[in-house]
Amino acid sequence: MELHVNGETLHFAKDTMTMLDLLEAYDIEEKVAAVEKNKEIIRKTDYSQTNLEDGDRIEIVHFVGGG
Amino acid sequence: MLQIGDKTFASRLLLGTGKYPSFQVQKEAVNVSEAEILTFAVRRMNIFDAKEPNLLEELDLKKYTLLPNTAGAKTAEEAVRIARLAKASELCDMIKVEIIGCDKTLLPDPFETMKASKLLLEEGFTVLTYTSDDVVLARQLEEAGVHAVMPGASPIGSGQGVVNPLNLQFIIEQSNVPVIVDAGIGAASDASYAMELGADGILLNTAVSGAGDPVKMAKAMKLAVESGRLSYEAGRIPKKTYATKSSPDTAMIE
C-alpha cells in the first residue's frame, strides 16, 4: 500500500496496517508526537485500532523550539 | 503569583525555546531563567531519524507547563489544526494563538486571530492570544474569553523593546485577564520597563537565545522581570520637571 506521510509518498509491502504499525515501523511509537489521518486527529489510545488505507494522508508532528 | 486559566505560576517570565546555539545552552538558560512556562512550535517530525534529539526529552516535563504556539498558521483554520495536534500530544491544553498577517513585520492578522481564539475557547483550550498593541482588539479578545492577552512590545525578534508604552498602558489598565508582553524585548531594561508599566508577565525568546551569552541573559531577564514587578507594586514617584532636594535645608554647618 501507499501512504503519504509528512508530505512524502511511502510504499509498504503490507496491505493492511494500523497507525501503530506505521509508528513502530519507524521506531517512533514512544516519542512525544501527535498524529493526523486525513486531517483527523487520532488519539494515542486509538493508534492500534486505526486502520490505514491506500492513499491515506498522515501527518506526524512533534514539538520543536519556538517562541 | 501569575494566574492563567486555572493554573498559577510563581515566575512571570515565559521563555521561548527557539534558535539556541545548542541544546546544552538552551537547557541551562531555561534552568537559570526559572521560567515555568515554555513555548514551542509544532512541526513535522523527521520520521526517518528516530534518534534525532528533541528538547522535550532533555527537560523534566513535570517542572514546566508547555505553551505550544500556532506559528506558521496564516488562517484561523490552520491555527485550530495546529492547536488540536498540540493538544493530542496529551502534554498540554494551553495554546498561544499566533496568526501572522504580514511577513515583513510578523504582525498578527487581527480578524483570523479573533476567529481562532473564539474557536479554540469553544473547544476548551486555555487560550493566550498574541496580538498587536491595539487597545480595542485587546479588549474584544478579553470579552471573547481569552485567558491572557499578549500584545507585542515591538515586532517579533526585532529587539526594539517597548515602542508604544501608552498603548501598553491602556491595555494593562483595561484588562481583567493577565497581560503578557510578548515579542520585541531586546534587553533586560525592556523587560523591566514593560513590567513597571504593570504587565503581568513577559514572553521572550530571541532576546535570550540570540544574546552573546544566552545563559547570562536568561538570568538578567529573570531579575529584570522580578525587579520590574516589584517596582510596579511599590509605586514609582511621579515625574517632575525640576529637582527636589533629598537632603535637609536645616542645621547647615556655618
PDB file of C-alpha atoms in Angstrom:
ATOM      1  CA  MET A   1       0.000   0.000   0.000  1.00  0.00           C
ATOM      2  CA  GLU A   2       0.943   3.602  -0.498  1.00  0.00           C
ATOM      3  CA  LEU A   3       0.779   6.237   2.248  1.00  0.00           C
ATOM      4  CA  HIS A   4       1.548   9.935   2.153  1.00  0.00           C
ATOM      5  CA  VAL A   5       3.437  10.619   5.349  1.00  0.00           C
ATOM      6  CA  ASN A   6       4.561  14.153   6.171  1.00  0.00           C
ATOM      7  CA  GLY A   7       4.379  15.025   2.508  1.00  0.00           C
ATOM      8  CA  GLU A   8       6.359  12.026   1.287  1.00  0.00           C
ATOM      9  CA  THR A   9       4.938   9.057  -0.561  1.00  0.00           C
ATOM     10  CA  LEU A  10       5.940   5.798   1.109  1.00  0.00           C
ATOM     11  CA  HIS A  11       5.368   2.241  -0.079  1.00  0.00           C
ATOM     12  CA  PHE A  12       4.653  -0.664   2.247  1.00  0.00           C
ATOM     13  CA  ALA A  13       4.626  -4.384   1.457  1.00  0.00           C
ATOM     14  CA  LYS A  14       1.647  -4.941   3.761  1.00  0.00           C
ATOM     15  CA  ASP A  15      -1.901  -4.439   2.522  1.00  0.00           C
ATOM     16  CA  THR A  16      -3.335  -3.813   5.971  1.00  0.00           C
ATOM     17  CA  MET A  17      -1.714  -1.867   8.739  1.00  0.00           C
ATOM     18  CA  THR A  18      -2.699   0.281  11.677  1.00  0.00           C
ATOM     19  CA  MET A  19      -1.374   3.635  12.792  1.00  0.00           C
ATOM     20  CA  LEU A  20       0.566   1.821  15.495  1.00  0.00           C
ATOM     21  CA  ASP A  21       2.191  -0.414  12.864  1.00  0.00           C
ATOM     22  CA  LEU A  22       3.286   2.672  10.959  1.00  0.00           C
ATOM     23  CA  LEU A  23       4.819   4.348  14.018  1.00  0.00           C
ATOM     24  CA  GLU A  24       6.543   1.106  15.038  1.00  0.00           C
ATOM     25  CA  ALA A  25       7.986   0.727  11.553  1.00  0.00           C
ATOM     26  CA  TYR A  26       9.957   3.926  12.184  1.00  0.00           C
ATOM     27  CA  ASP A  27      10.594   3.269  15.872  1.00  0.00           C
ATOM     28  CA  ILE A  28       8.751   6.418  16.943  1.00  0.00           C
ATOM     29  CA  GLU A  29       5.787   4.922  18.818  1.00  0.00           C
ATOM     30  CA  GLU A  30       7.254   6.023  22.156  1.00  0.00           C
ATOM     31  CA  LYS A  31       8.082   9.544  21.038  1.00  0.00           C
ATOM     32  CA  VAL A  32       6.166  12.630  22.105  1.00  0.00           C
ATOM     33  CA  ALA A  33       4.134  13.168  18.980  1.00  0.00           C
ATOM     34  CA  ALA A  34       0.680  13.769  17.586  1.00  0.00           C
ATOM     35  CA  VAL A  35      -0.859  12.209  14.543  1.00  0.00           C
ATOM     36  CA  GLU A  36      -3.462  13.104  11.933  1.00  0.00           C
ATOM     37  CA  LYS A  37      -5.036  10.831   9.364  1.00  0.00           C
ATOM     38  CA  ASN A  38      -6.643  12.740   6.504  1.00  0.00           C
ATOM     39  CA  LYS A  39      -6.748  15.849   8.719  1.00  0.00           C
ATOM     40  CA  GLU A  40      -8.482  13.986  11.571  1.00  0.00           C
ATOM     41  CA  ILE A  41      -6.624  13.792  14.888  1.00  0.00           C
ATOM     42  CA  ILE A  42      -6.008  10.219  16.002  1.00  0.00           C
ATOM     43  CA  ARG A  43      -5.771   9.855  19.749  1.00  0.00           C
ATOM     44  CA  LYS A  44      -2.947   7.787  21.204  1.00  0.00           C
ATOM     45  CA  THR A  45      -5.367   5.245  22.615  1.00  0.00           C
ATOM     46  CA  ASP A  46      -6.785   4.719  19.126  1.00  0.00           C
ATOM     47  CA  TYR A  47      -3.480   4.097  17.297  1.00  0.00           C
ATOM     48  CA  SER A  48      -3.836   0.310  17.415  1.00  0.00           C
ATOM     49  CA  GLN A  49      -7.438   0.369  16.168  1.00  0.00           C
ATOM     50  CA  THR A  50      -6.900   2.887  13.391  1.00  0.00           C
ATOM     51  CA  ASN A  51      -6.626   1.076  10.085  1.00  0.00           C
ATOM     52  CA  LEU A  52      -4.722   2.784   7.320  1.00  0.00           C
ATOM     53  CA  GLU A  53      -5.839   2.606   3.729  1.00  0.00           C
ATOM     54  CA  ASP A  54      -4.066   3.074   0.453  1.00  0.00           C
ATOM     55  CA  GLY A  55      -3.671   6.782  -0.280  1.00  0.00           C
ATOM     56  CA  ASP A  56      -4.193   7.985   3.292  1.00  0.00           C
ATOM     57  CA  ARG A  57      -2.506  11.250   4.178  1.00  0.00           C
ATOM     58  CA  ILE A  58      -0.740  11.065   7.507  1.00  0.00           C
ATOM     59  CA  GLU A  59       0.859  13.877   9.469  1.00  0.00           C
ATOM     60  CA  ILE A  60       3.185  13.026  12.336  1.00  0.00           C
ATOM     61  CA  VAL A  61       4.220  16.115  14.277  1.00  0.00           C
ATOM     62  CA  HIS A  62       6.181  16.929  17.392  1.00  0.00           C
ATOM     63  CA  PHE A  63       7.284  19.944  19.403  1.00  0.00           C
ATOM     64  CA  VAL A  64      10.315  21.910  18.262  1.00  0.00           C
ATOM     65  CA  GLY A  65      11.897  25.086  19.572  1.00  0.00           C
ATOM     66  CA  GLY A  66       9.757  28.161  19.033  1.00  0.00           C
ATOM     67  CA  GLY A  67       8.717  31.408  20.624  1.00  0.00           C
TER      68      GLY A  67
ATOM     69  CA  MET B   1       1.624  34.960  41.506  1.00  0.00           C
ATOM     70  CA  LEU B   2       0.587  34.836  37.887  1.00  0.00           C
ATOM     71  CA  GLN B   3      -2.725  33.113  37.267  1.00  0.00           C
ATOM     72  CA  ILE B   4      -3.613  31.945  33.757  1.00  0.00           C
ATOM     73  CA  GLY B   5      -6.843  29.990  33.469  1.00  0.00           C
ATOM     74  CA  ASP B   6      -6.842  27.520  36.339  1.00  0.00           C
ATOM     75  CA  LYS B   7      -3.042  27.421  36.732  1.00  0.00           C
ATOM     76  CA  THR B   8      -0.863  29.558  38.985  1.00  0.00           C
ATOM     77  CA  PHE B   9       2.789  30.394  38.410  1.00  0.00           C
ATOM     78  CA  ALA B  10       5.475  31.896  40.646  1.00  0.00           C
ATOM     79  CA  SER B  11       7.507  33.132  37.676  1.00  0.00           C
ATOM     80  CA  ARG B  12       6.270  35.928  35.441  1.00  0.00           C
ATOM     81  CA  LEU B  13       8.820  35.157  32.736  1.00  0.00           C
ATOM     82  CA  LEU B  14       7.684  32.901  29.895  1.00  0.00           C
ATOM     83  CA  LEU B  15      10.537  31.635  27.773  1.00  0.00           C
ATOM     84  CA  GLY B  16      10.627  30.654  24.116  1.00  0.00           C
ATOM     85  CA  THR B  17      12.703  27.674  23.057  1.00  0.00           C
ATOM     86  CA  GLY B  18      13.703  28.619  19.503  1.00  0.00           C
ATOM     87  CA  LYS B  19      17.113  29.287  17.961  1.00  0.00           C
ATOM     88  CA  TYR B  20      19.520  28.492  20.803  1.00  0.00           C
ATOM     89  CA  PRO B  21      23.125  27.749  19.835  1.00  0.00           C
ATOM     90  CA  SER B  22      22.881  24.242  21.360  1.00  0.00           C
ATOM     91  CA  PHE B  23      20.615  22.001  23.435  1.00  0.00           C
ATOM     92  CA  GLN B  24      23.031  22.326  26.324  1.00  0.00           C
ATOM     93  CA  VAL B  25      22.961  26.126  26.327  1.00  0.00           C
ATOM     94  CA  GLN B  26      19.184  26.055  25.972  1.00  0.00           C
ATOM     95  CA  LYS B  27      18.751  23.680  28.863  1.00  0.00           C
ATOM     96  CA  GLU B  28      20.941  25.815  31.068  1.00  0.00           C
ATOM     97  CA  ALA B  29      19.219  29.050  30.004  1.00  0.00           C
ATOM     98  CA  VAL B  30      15.800  27.546  30.725  1.00  0.00           C
ATOM     99  CA  ASN B  31      17.037  26.428  34.112  1.00  0.00           C
ATOM    100  CA  VAL B  32      18.594  29.773  35.066  1.00  0.00           C
ATOM    101  CA  SER B  33      15.564  31.763  33.861  1.00  0.00           C
ATOM    102  CA  GLU B  34      13.378  29.925  36.395  1.00  0.00           C
ATOM    103  CA  ALA B  35      10.580  30.201  33.816  1.00  0.00           C
ATOM    104  CA  GLU B  36       7.746  27.762  34.398  1.00  0.00           C
ATOM    105  CA  ILE B  37       6.035  28.200  31.042  1.00  0.00           C
ATOM    106  CA  LEU B  38       7.951  27.296  27.900  1.00  0.00           C
ATOM    107  CA  THR B  39       6.760  27.921  24.376  1.00  0.00           C
ATOM    108  CA  PHE B  40       7.194  25.502  21.495  1.00  0.00           C
ATOM    109  CA  ALA B  41       6.273  25.239  17.843  1.00  0.00           C
ATOM    110  CA  VAL B  42       4.547  22.261  16.236  1.00  0.00           C
ATOM    111  CA  ARG B  43       6.281  20.832  13.170  1.00  0.00           C
ATOM    112  CA  ARG B  44       6.550  17.652  11.138  1.00  0.00           C
ATOM    113  CA  MET B  45       8.745  15.015  12.723  1.00  0.00           C
ATOM    114  CA  ASN B  46      11.638  13.594  10.729  1.00  0.00           C
ATOM    115  CA  ILE B  47      10.400  10.009  10.964  1.00  0.00           C
ATOM    116  CA  PHE B  48      13.493   8.660   9.213  1.00  0.00           C
ATOM    117  CA  ASP B  49      15.709   9.688  12.097  1.00  0.00           C
ATOM    118  CA  ALA B  50      14.122   8.434  15.311  1.00  0.00           C
ATOM    119  CA  LYS B  51      17.389   9.117  17.132  1.00  0.00           C
ATOM    120  CA  GLU B  52      17.263  12.837  16.397  1.00  0.00           C
ATOM    121  CA  PRO B  53      17.306  14.550  19.806  1.00  0.00           C
ATOM    122  CA  ASN B  54      14.351  16.627  20.912  1.00  0.00           C
ATOM    123  CA  LEU B  55      14.438  19.283  23.613  1.00  0.00           C
ATOM    124  CA  LEU B  56      11.440  17.772  25.352  1.00  0.00           C
ATOM    125  CA  GLU B  57      13.443  14.640  26.082  1.00  0.00           C
ATOM    126  CA  GLU B  58      16.032  16.810  27.858  1.00  0.00           C
ATOM    127  CA  LEU B  59      13.532  18.556  30.120  1.00  0.00           C
ATOM    128  CA  ASP B  60      11.834  17.410  33.281  1.00  0.00           C
ATOM    129  CA  LEU B  61       8.314  17.925  31.974  1.00  0.00           C
ATOM    130  CA  LYS B  62       6.798  17.804  35.450  1.00  0.00           C
ATOM    131  CA  LYS B  63       8.513  21.130  36.168  1.00  0.00           C
ATOM    132  CA  TYR B  64       7.135  23.013  33.177  1.00  0.00           C
ATOM    133  CA  THR B  65       3.865  23.989  31.574  1.00  0.00           C
ATOM    134  CA  LEU B  66       4.136  23.726  27.824  1.00  0.00           C
ATOM    135  CA  LEU B  67       2.720  26.535  25.730  1.00  0.00           C
ATOM    136  CA  PRO B  68       2.692  25.434  22.101  1.00  0.00           C
ATOM    137  CA  ASN B  69       2.166  28.176  19.542  1.00  0.00           C
ATOM    138  CA  THR B  70       0.297  28.170  16.249  1.00  0.00           C
ATOM    139  CA  ALA B  71       3.214  29.815  14.436  1.00  0.00           C
ATOM    140  CA  GLY B  72       3.131  29.061  10.740  1.00  0.00           C
ATOM    141  CA  ALA B  73      -0.631  29.470  10.568  1.00  0.00           C
ATOM    142  CA  LYS B  74      -1.975  32.215   8.346  1.00  0.00           C
ATOM    143  CA  THR B  75      -5.658  31.466   8.901  1.00  0.00           C
ATOM    144  CA  ALA B  76      -7.847  30.573  11.863  1.00  0.00           C
ATOM    145  CA  GLU B  77      -8.443  27.158  10.316  1.00  0.00           C
ATOM    146  CA  GLU B  78      -4.711  26.399  10.173  1.00  0.00           C
ATOM    147  CA  ALA B  79      -4.238  27.634  13.736  1.00  0.00           C
ATOM    148  CA  VAL B  80      -7.033  25.412  15.036  1.00  0.00           C
ATOM    149  CA  ARG B  81      -5.488  22.425  13.253  1.00  0.00           C
ATOM    150  CA  ILE B  82      -2.089  23.068  14.864  1.00  0.00           C
ATOM    151  CA  ALA B  83      -3.698  23.611  18.282  1.00  0.00           C
ATOM    152  CA  ARG B  84      -5.581  20.323  18.089  1.00  0.00           C
ATOM    153  CA  LEU B  85      -2.388  18.486  17.156  1.00  0.00           C
ATOM    154  CA  ALA B  86      -0.558  20.115  20.065  1.00  0.00           C
ATOM    155  CA  LYS B  87      -3.276  19.024  22.464  1.00  0.00           C
ATOM    156  CA  ALA B  88      -3.237  15.494  21.052  1.00  0.00           C
ATOM    157  CA  SER B  89       0.310  15.174  22.449  1.00  0.00           C
ATOM    158  CA  GLU B  90      -1.519  14.927  25.796  1.00  0.00           C
ATOM    159  CA  LEU B  91       1.082  17.214  27.360  1.00  0.00           C
ATOM    160  CA  CYS B  92      -0.823  20.483  27.453  1.00  0.00           C
ATOM    161  CA  ASP B  93      -4.120  22.252  26.978  1.00  0.00           C
ATOM    162  CA  MET B  94      -2.715  25.754  26.653  1.00  0.00           C
ATOM    163  CA  ILE B  95      -2.258  27.333  23.273  1.00  0.00           C
ATOM    164  CA  LYS B  96      -0.627  30.529  22.103  1.00  0.00           C
ATOM    165  CA  VAL B  97      -2.675  31.783  19.177  1.00  0.00           C
ATOM    166  CA  GLU B  98      -0.245  33.318  16.707  1.00  0.00           C
ATOM    167  CA  ILE B  99      -1.503  34.052  13.213  1.00  0.00           C
ATOM    168  CA  ILE B 100       0.825  36.212  11.191  1.00  0.00           C
ATOM    169  CA  GLY B 101      -0.738  38.631   8.735  1.00  0.00           C
ATOM    170  CA  CYS B 102       2.396  40.307   7.394  1.00  0.00           C
ATOM    171  CA  ASP B 103       5.627  38.521   6.507  1.00  0.00           C
ATOM    172  CA  LYS B 104       7.824  41.568   6.892  1.00  0.00           C
ATOM    173  CA  THR B 105       6.653  42.817  10.276  1.00  0.00           C
ATOM    174  CA  LEU B 106       5.264  39.499  11.563  1.00  0.00           C
ATOM    175  CA  LEU B 107       2.339  41.446  12.959  1.00  0.00           C
ATOM    176  CA  PRO B 108      -0.748  39.353  13.617  1.00  0.00           C
ATOM    177  CA  ASP B 109      -3.855  39.187  11.459  1.00  0.00           C
ATOM    178  CA  PRO B 110      -6.488  40.604  13.848  1.00  0.00           C
ATOM    179  CA  PHE B 111      -9.508  39.002  12.199  1.00  0.00           C
ATOM    180  CA  GLU B 112      -8.102  35.486  11.939  1.00  0.00           C
ATOM    181  CA  THR B 113      -6.621  35.844  15.432  1.00  0.00           C
ATOM    182  CA  MET B 114     -10.030  36.696  16.896  1.00  0.00           C
ATOM    183  CA  LYS B 115     -11.726  33.896  14.958  1.00  0.00           C
ATOM    184  CA  ALA B 116      -9.191  31.264  16.033  1.00  0.00           C
ATOM    185  CA  SER B 117      -9.290  32.430  19.663  1.00  0.00           C
ATOM    186  CA  LYS B 118     -13.072  32.012  19.757  1.00  0.00           C
ATOM    187  CA  LEU B 119     -12.990  28.580  18.103  1.00  0.00           C
ATOM    188  CA  LEU B 120     -10.313  27.306  20.486  1.00  0.00           C
ATOM    189  CA  LEU B 121     -12.147  28.643  23.531  1.00  0.00           C
ATOM    190  CA  GLU B 122     -15.219  26.715  22.395  1.00  0.00           C
ATOM    191  CA  GLU B 123     -13.067  23.580  22.270  1.00  0.00           C
ATOM    192  CA  GLY B 124     -11.926  24.060  25.849  1.00  0.00           C
ATOM    193  CA  PHE B 125      -8.378  25.265  25.310  1.00  0.00           C
ATOM    194  CA  THR B 126      -6.674  27.702  27.657  1.00  0.00           C
ATOM    195  CA  VAL B 127      -6.092  30.453  25.124  1.00  0.00           C
ATOM    196  CA  LEU B 128      -3.265  33.006  25.248  1.00  0.00           C
ATOM    197  CA  THR B 129      -3.508  35.285  22.260  1.00  0.00           C
ATOM    198  CA  TYR B 130      -0.598  37.082  20.634  1.00  0.00           C
ATOM    199  CA  THR B 131      -1.926  40.399  19.397  1.00  0.00           C
ATOM    200  CA  SER B 132      -0.677  43.786  18.283  1.00  0.00           C
ATOM    201  CA  ASP B 133      -0.853  46.600  20.819  1.00  0.00           C
ATOM    202  CA  ASP B 134      -4.298  47.591  19.515  1.00  0.00           C
ATOM    203  CA  VAL B 135      -6.249  48.596  22.600  1.00  0.00           C
ATOM    204  CA  VAL B 136      -9.724  47.873  21.243  1.00  0.00           C
ATOM    205  CA  LEU B 137      -8.728  44.481  19.864  1.00  0.00           C
ATOM    206  CA  ALA B 138      -7.198  43.547  23.222  1.00  0.00           C
ATOM    207  CA  ARG B 139     -10.471  44.443  24.934  1.00  0.00           C
ATOM    208  CA  GLN B 140     -12.504  42.465  22.424  1.00  0.00           C
ATOM    209  CA  LEU B 141     -10.254  39.425  22.857  1.00  0.00           C
ATOM    210  CA  GLU B 142     -10.844  39.603  26.592  1.00  0.00           C
ATOM    211  CA  GLU B 143     -14.593  39.902  26.017  1.00  0.00           C
ATOM    212  CA  ALA B 144     -14.404  36.817  23.799  1.00  0.00           C
ATOM    213  CA  GLY B 145     -12.989  34.980  26.812  1.00  0.00           C
ATOM    214  CA  VAL B 146      -9.258  34.542  26.203  1.00  0.00           C
ATOM    215  CA  HIS B 147      -7.276  33.636  29.294  1.00  0.00           C
ATOM    216  CA  ALA B 148      -4.481  36.118  28.575  1.00  0.00           C
ATOM    217  CA  VAL B 149      -3.852  38.836  26.024  1.00  0.00           C
ATOM    218  CA  MET B 150      -0.307  39.051  24.742  1.00  0.00           C
ATOM    219  CA  PRO B 151       0.449  42.337  22.999  1.00  0.00           C
ATOM    220  CA  GLY B 152       3.794  42.731  21.292  1.00  0.00           C
ATOM    221  CA  ALA B 153       6.224  45.327  22.617  1.00  0.00           C
ATOM    222  CA  SER B 154       7.555  45.673  19.047  1.00  0.00           C
ATOM    223  CA  PRO B 155       7.908  43.263  16.089  1.00  0.00           C
ATOM    224  CA  ILE B 156       8.930  39.661  16.833  1.00  0.00           C
ATOM    225  CA  GLY B 157      12.683  39.232  17.058  1.00  0.00           C
ATOM    226  CA  SER B 158      13.315  42.950  16.447  1.00  0.00           C
ATOM    227  CA  GLY B 159      14.711  43.661  19.904  1.00  0.00           C
ATOM    228  CA  GLN B 160      13.329  47.187  19.750  1.00  0.00           C
ATOM    229  CA  GLY B 161      11.771  46.983  23.199  1.00  0.00           C
ATOM    230  CA  VAL B 162       8.565  48.815  24.116  1.00  0.00           C
ATOM    231  CA  VAL B 163       7.846  51.179  21.215  1.00  0.00           C
ATOM    232  CA  ASN B 164       4.350  52.239  22.311  1.00  0.00           C
ATOM    233  CA  PRO B 165       4.220  52.376  26.096  1.00  0.00           C
ATOM    234  CA  LEU B 166       0.992  54.372  26.029  1.00  0.00           C
ATOM    235  CA  ASN B 167      -0.950  51.655  24.224  1.00  0.00           C
ATOM    236  CA  LEU B 168       0.509  49.000  26.517  1.00  0.00           C
ATOM    237  CA  GLN B 169      -0.545  51.086  29.492  1.00  0.00           C
ATOM    238  CA  PHE B 170      -4.089  51.430  28.126  1.00  0.00           C
ATOM    239  CA  ILE B 171      -4.287  47.670  27.566  1.00  0.00           C
ATOM    240  CA  ILE B 172      -2.951  46.942  31.054  1.00  0.00           C
ATOM    241  CA  GLU B 173      -5.383  49.388  32.676  1.00  0.00           C
ATOM    242  CA  GLN B 174      -8.470  47.990  30.978  1.00  0.00           C
ATOM    243  CA  SER B 175      -7.658  44.285  31.283  1.00  0.00           C
ATOM    244  CA  ASN B 176      -9.099  41.874  33.806  1.00  0.00           C
ATOM    245  CA  VAL B 177      -7.105  38.959  32.414  1.00  0.00           C
ATOM    246  CA  PRO B 178      -3.299  38.765  32.514  1.00  0.00           C
ATOM    247  CA  VAL B 179      -1.452  40.941  30.014  1.00  0.00           C
ATOM    248  CA  ILE B 180       1.738  39.247  28.909  1.00  0.00           C
ATOM    249  CA  VAL B 181       4.012  41.383  26.786  1.00  0.00           C
ATOM    250  CA  ASP B 182       5.089  39.061  24.024  1.00  0.00           C
ATOM    251  CA  ALA B 183       7.747  39.827  21.424  1.00  0.00           C
ATOM    252  CA  GLY B 184      10.159  42.646  20.733  1.00  0.00           C
ATOM    253  CA  ILE B 185      12.091  42.576  24.003  1.00  0.00           C
ATOM    254  CA  GLY B 186      15.798  43.198  23.357  1.00  0.00           C
ATOM    255  CA  ALA B 187      17.472  43.728  26.714  1.00  0.00           C
ATOM    256  CA  ALA B 188      16.739  43.327  30.409  1.00  0.00           C
ATOM    257  CA  SER B 189      15.756  47.005  30.694  1.00  0.00           C
ATOM    258  CA  ASP B 190      12.974  46.450  28.119  1.00  0.00           C
ATOM    259  CA  ALA B 191      11.517  43.609  30.173  1.00  0.00           C
ATOM    260  CA  SER B 192      11.812  45.610  33.362  1.00  0.00           C
ATOM    261  CA  TYR B 193      10.141  48.634  31.769  1.00  0.00           C
ATOM    262  CA  ALA B 194       7.210  46.592  30.470  1.00  0.00           C
ATOM    263  CA  MET B 195       6.756  45.105  33.948  1.00  0.00           C
ATOM    264  CA  GLU B 196       6.932  48.568  35.509  1.00  0.00           C
ATOM    265  CA  LEU B 197       4.074  49.602  33.253  1.00  0.00           C
ATOM    266  CA  GLY B 198       2.081  46.887  35.009  1.00  0.00           C
ATOM    267  CA  ALA B 199       2.341  43.921  32.651  1.00  0.00           C
ATOM    268  CA  ASP B 200       1.585  40.611  34.357  1.00  0.00           C
ATOM    269  CA  GLY B 201       4.344  38.783  32.541  1.00  0.00           C
ATOM    270  CA  ILE B 202       6.856  38.801  29.705  1.00  0.00           C
ATOM    271  CA  LEU B 203       7.231  36.240  26.951  1.00  0.00           C
ATOM    272  CA  LEU B 204      10.531  36.413  25.147  1.00  0.00           C
ATOM    273  CA  ASN B 205      12.765  34.184  23.094  1.00  0.00           C
ATOM    274  CA  THR B 206      15.319  35.815  20.787  1.00  0.00           C
ATOM    275  CA  ALA B 207      16.480  38.275  23.459  1.00  0.00           C
ATOM    276  CA  VAL B 208      17.879  35.270  25.324  1.00  0.00           C
ATOM    277  CA  SER B 209      18.607  32.721  22.592  1.00  0.00           C
ATOM    278  CA  GLY B 210      20.337  35.302  20.394  1.00  0.00           C
ATOM    279  CA  ALA B 211      22.290  37.010  23.177  1.00  0.00           C
ATOM    280  CA  GLY B 212      26.076  36.768  23.277  1.00  0.00           C
ATOM    281  CA  ASP B 213      25.736  34.653  26.403  1.00  0.00           C
ATOM    282  CA  PRO B 214      22.205  33.231  26.481  1.00  0.00           C
ATOM    283  CA  VAL B 215      22.580  31.751  29.978  1.00  0.00           C
ATOM    284  CA  LYS B 216      23.691  35.058  31.453  1.00  0.00           C
ATOM    285  CA  MET B 217      20.888  36.885  29.627  1.00  0.00           C
ATOM    286  CA  ALA B 218      18.360  34.369  30.936  1.00  0.00           C
ATOM    287  CA  LYS B 219      19.453  35.323  34.446  1.00  0.00           C
ATOM    288  CA  ALA B 220      19.282  39.035  33.560  1.00  0.00           C
ATOM    289  CA  MET B 221      15.731  38.589  32.269  1.00  0.00           C
ATOM    290  CA  LYS B 222      14.644  36.731  35.367  1.00  0.00           C
ATOM    291  CA  LEU B 223      15.947  39.554  37.565  1.00  0.00           C
ATOM    292  CA  ALA B 224      14.540  42.252  35.268  1.00  0.00           C
ATOM    293  CA  VAL B 225      11.056  40.766  35.327  1.00  0.00           C
ATOM    294  CA  GLU B 226      11.205  40.439  39.109  1.00  0.00           C
ATOM    295  CA  SER B 227      12.575  43.950  39.680  1.00  0.00           C
ATOM    296  CA  GLY B 228      10.130  45.489  37.215  1.00  0.00           C
ATOM    297  CA  ARG B 229       7.252  43.816  39.018  1.00  0.00           C
ATOM    298  CA  LEU B 230       8.491  44.951  42.427  1.00  0.00           C
ATOM    299  CA  SER B 231       8.900  48.490  41.122  1.00  0.00           C
ATOM    300  CA  TYR B 232       5.331  48.448  39.783  1.00  0.00           C
ATOM    301  CA  GLU B 233       3.948  47.109  43.049  1.00  0.00           C
ATOM    302  CA  ALA B 234       5.980  49.605  45.089  1.00  0.00           C
ATOM    303  CA  GLY B 235       4.601  52.526  43.069  1.00  0.00           C
ATOM    304  CA  ARG B 236       7.061  54.838  41.400  1.00  0.00           C
ATOM    305  CA  ILE B 237       7.387  58.541  42.243  1.00  0.00           C
ATOM    306  CA  PRO B 238       5.735  60.981  39.874  1.00  0.00           C
ATOM    307  CA  LYS B 239       7.966  62.584  37.241  1.00  0.00           C
ATOM    308  CA  LYS B 240       8.599  66.307  37.765  1.00  0.00           C
ATOM    309  CA  THR B 241      10.255  68.912  35.592  1.00  0.00           C
ATOM    310  CA  TYR B 242      12.515  70.361  38.275  1.00  0.00           C
ATOM    311  CA  ALA B 243      14.635  68.991  41.091  1.00  0.00           C
ATOM    312  CA  THR B 244      13.639  68.366  44.687  1.00  0.00           C
ATOM    313  CA  LYS B 245      16.334  68.158  47.357  1.00  0.00           C
ATOM    314  CA  SER B 246      16.641  64.910  49.209  1.00  0.00           C
ATOM    315  CA  SER B 247      18.891  66.353  51.957  1.00  0.00           C
ATOM    316  CA  PRO B 248      17.503  68.731  54.629  1.00  0.00           C
ATOM    317  CA  ASP B 249      17.926  72.518  54.415  1.00  0.00           C
ATOM    318  CA  THR B 250      18.250  72.788  58.186  1.00  0.00           C
ATOM    319  CA  ALA B 251      21.191  72.507  60.602  1.00  0.00           C
ATOM    320  CA  MET B 252      23.677  73.527  57.963  1.00  0.00           C
ATOM    321  CA  ILE B 253      27.324  73.888  59.001  1.00  0.00           C
ATOM    322  CA  GLU B 254      28.401  77.540  59.057  1.00  0.00           C
TER     323      GLU B 254
END
